[in-house]
mmCIF file of C-alpha atoms in Angstrom:
data_model
loop_
_atom_site.group_PDB
_atom_site.id
_atom_site.type_symbol
_atom_site.label_atom_id
_atom_site.label_comp_id
_atom_site.label_asym_id
_atom_site.label_seq_id
_atom_site.Cartn_x
_atom_site.Cartn_y
_atom_site.Cartn_z
ATOM 1 C CA UNK A 22 -17.351 1.664 -7.420
ATOM 2 C CA UNK A 23 -13.907 0.193 -7.106
ATOM 3 C CA UNK A 24 -13.439 -2.301 -4.321
ATOM 4 C CA UNK A 25 -10.014 -2.908 -2.843
ATOM 5 C CA UNK A 26 -9.158 -5.838 -0.619
ATOM 6 C CA UNK A 27 -5.865 -6.017 1.238
ATOM 7 C CA UNK A 28 -4.295 -9.189 2.514
ATOM 8 C CA UNK A 29 -0.990 -10.421 3.840
ATOM 9 C CA UNK A 30 -0.808 -8.650 7.173
ATOM 10 C CA UNK A 31 0.824 -10.669 9.927
ATOM 11 C CA UNK A 32 3.055 -10.631 12.970
ATOM 12 C CA UNK A 33 6.699 -10.690 11.937
ATOM 13 C CA UNK A 34 9.977 -10.314 13.791
ATOM 14 C CA UNK A 35 12.109 -7.232 13.328
ATOM 15 C CA UNK A 36 14.386 -7.649 10.351
ATOM 16 C CA UNK A 37 11.936 -9.928 8.621
ATOM 17 C CA UNK A 38 9.976 -9.503 5.423
ATOM 18 C CA UNK A 39 6.340 -9.458 4.434
ATOM 19 C CA UNK A 40 4.407 -8.918 1.230
ATOM 20 C CA UNK A 41 1.024 -7.244 1.224
ATOM 21 C CA UNK A 42 -1.451 -7.634 -1.618
ATOM 22 C CA UNK A 43 -4.249 -5.360 -2.779
ATOM 23 C CA UNK A 44 -6.799 -6.919 -5.093
ATOM 24 C CA UNK A 45 -8.804 -4.409 -7.132
ATOM 25 C CA UNK A 46 -12.236 -5.034 -8.624
ATOM 26 C CA UNK A 47 -11.269 -2.644 -11.417
ATOM 27 C CA UNK A 48 -8.490 -2.812 -13.960
ATOM 28 C CA UNK A 49 -5.602 -1.179 -12.134
ATOM 29 C CA UNK A 50 -4.604 0.630 -15.312
ATOM 30 C CA UNK A 51 -7.973 2.397 -15.322
ATOM 31 C CA UNK A 52 -6.999 4.435 -12.264
ATOM 32 C CA UNK A 53 -4.418 7.190 -12.184
ATOM 33 C CA UNK A 54 -2.563 5.841 -9.176
ATOM 34 C CA UNK A 55 -2.590 3.196 -6.514
ATOM 35 C CA UNK A 56 -0.955 3.580 -3.172
ATOM 36 C CA UNK A 57 -0.273 2.102 0.211
ATOM 37 C CA UNK A 58 -0.867 4.124 3.370
ATOM 38 C CA UNK A 59 -0.457 3.158 6.983
ATOM 39 C CA UNK A 60 -1.776 4.319 10.317
ATOM 40 C CA UNK A 61 -0.385 3.470 13.721
ATOM 41 C CA UNK A 62 -2.427 3.955 16.914
ATOM 42 C CA UNK A 63 -2.543 7.628 17.858
ATOM 43 C CA UNK A 64 -0.846 8.623 14.625
ATOM 44 C CA UNK A 65 -2.047 10.227 11.419
ATOM 45 C CA UNK A 66 -2.426 8.153 8.314
ATOM 46 C CA UNK A 67 0.630 8.510 6.124
ATOM 47 C CA UNK A 68 1.447 7.719 2.537
ATOM 48 C CA UNK A 69 3.978 4.918 2.326
ATOM 49 C CA UNK A 70 4.286 4.189 -1.387
ATOM 50 C CA UNK A 71 2.550 5.072 -4.627
ATOM 51 C CA UNK A 72 2.639 3.810 -8.182
ATOM 52 C CA UNK A 73 1.158 5.861 -10.999
ATOM 53 C CA UNK A 74 -0.518 4.366 -14.045
ATOM 54 C CA UNK A 75 2.614 5.079 -16.056
ATOM 55 C CA UNK A 76 4.727 3.104 -13.622
ATOM 56 C CA UNK A 77 6.502 5.874 -11.745
ATOM 57 C CA UNK A 78 6.819 5.289 -8.018
ATOM 58 C CA UNK A 79 7.136 7.279 -4.833
ATOM 59 C CA UNK A 80 8.247 6.187 -1.375
ATOM 60 C CA UNK A 81 8.253 7.943 1.943
ATOM 61 C CA UNK A 82 11.682 8.539 3.402
ATOM 62 C CA UNK A 83 10.965 6.182 6.275
ATOM 63 C CA UNK A 84 10.566 3.175 3.981
ATOM 64 C CA UNK A 85 12.738 4.091 1.019
ATOM 65 C CA UNK A 86 15.207 1.331 0.272
ATOM 66 C CA UNK A 87 13.257 -1.202 2.320
ATOM 67 C CA UNK A 88 9.807 -1.293 0.707
ATOM 68 C CA UNK A 89 8.893 -1.819 -2.926
ATOM 69 C CA UNK A 90 5.528 -1.253 -4.584
ATOM 70 C CA UNK A 91 4.765 -3.364 -7.626
ATOM 71 C CA UNK A 92 1.783 -4.477 -9.649
ATOM 72 C CA UNK A 93 0.404 -7.302 -11.737
ATOM 73 C CA UNK A 94 -2.053 -6.022 -14.327
ATOM 74 C CA UNK A 95 -3.305 -9.482 -15.238
ATOM 75 C CA UNK A 96 -4.305 -10.086 -11.624
ATOM 76 C CA UNK A 97 -5.447 -6.504 -10.930
ATOM 77 C CA UNK A 98 -3.235 -6.620 -7.882
ATOM 78 C CA UNK A 99 -0.801 -4.187 -6.315
ATOM 79 C CA UNK A 100 1.842 -5.429 -3.915
ATOM 80 C CA UNK A 101 3.917 -3.919 -1.169
ATOM 81 C CA UNK A 102 7.085 -5.871 -0.503
ATOM 82 C CA UNK A 103 8.406 -4.968 2.923
ATOM 83 C CA UNK A 104 11.932 -5.918 3.906
ATOM 84 C CA UNK A 105 14.084 -5.194 6.939
ATOM 85 C CA UNK A 106 10.994 -4.512 8.991
ATOM 86 C CA UNK A 107 11.273 -2.379 12.102
ATOM 87 C CA UNK A 108 9.013 -2.053 15.111
ATOM 88 C CA UNK A 109 8.010 1.408 13.914
ATOM 89 C CA UNK A 110 6.520 -0.190 10.797
ATOM 90 C CA UNK A 111 3.750 -1.594 12.980
ATOM 91 C CA UNK A 112 0.471 -0.178 11.687
ATOM 92 C CA UNK A 113 -2.691 -0.897 9.781
ATOM 93 C CA UNK A 114 -1.835 -0.753 6.109
ATOM 94 C CA UNK A 115 -4.412 0.510 3.632
ATOM 95 C CA UNK A 116 -4.587 0.243 -0.124
ATOM 96 C CA UNK A 117 -6.010 3.202 -2.035
ATOM 97 C CA UNK A 118 -6.750 4.182 -5.615
ATOM 98 C CA UNK A 119 -7.296 7.498 -7.372
ATOM 99 C CA UNK A 120 -9.633 7.897 -10.324
ATOM 100 C CA UNK A 121 -8.397 9.320 -13.585
ATOM 101 C CA UNK A 122 -8.475 13.092 -13.495
ATOM 102 C CA UNK A 123 -8.832 13.204 -9.711
ATOM 103 C CA UNK A 124 -6.033 14.145 -7.339
ATOM 104 C CA UNK A 125 -7.465 12.570 -4.195
ATOM 105 C CA UNK A 126 -7.762 8.905 -3.361
ATOM 106 C CA UNK A 127 -11.338 7.864 -4.022
ATOM 107 C CA UNK A 128 -11.249 4.230 -3.019
ATOM 108 C CA UNK A 129 -9.885 2.552 0.070
ATOM 109 C CA UNK A 130 -9.518 -0.968 1.303
ATOM 110 C CA UNK A 131 -10.424 -2.132 4.790
ATOM 111 C CA UNK A 132 -6.835 -2.344 5.949
ATOM 112 C CA UNK A 133 -4.583 -5.154 7.064
ATOM 113 C CA UNK A 134 -2.643 -5.243 10.332
ATOM 114 C CA UNK A 135 1.123 -5.516 10.285
ATOM 115 C CA UNK A 136 2.820 -6.053 13.622
ATOM 116 C CA UNK A 137 6.596 -6.115 13.899
ATOM 117 C CA UNK A 138 7.857 -7.632 17.117
ATOM 118 C CA UNK A 139 11.236 -6.881 18.615
#
């Protein structure tokens, strides 16, 4: 079992920046992809950013140009750098990982709250 632990959530003013971290108990290069999702109250969980084992990335249109997903293999950590934060970015952010050969996300962190105040 892969355990994922998110950290870095906080209250930040609109226009500010925040960096979330996801520490994996497994070598992050032993999974096919790692991703950040978010869920606001009353909303469906949505994919925010993804990085595949080969390094290719994907971003949702709502965060493209503002958020960056990155990783540190030595630390088994994936980051989400969030800039120019907006009130609509307020949500619980979840880290997830997909096993090799599996299309769905098999492992999830507990989530970390990000609140953007106006």
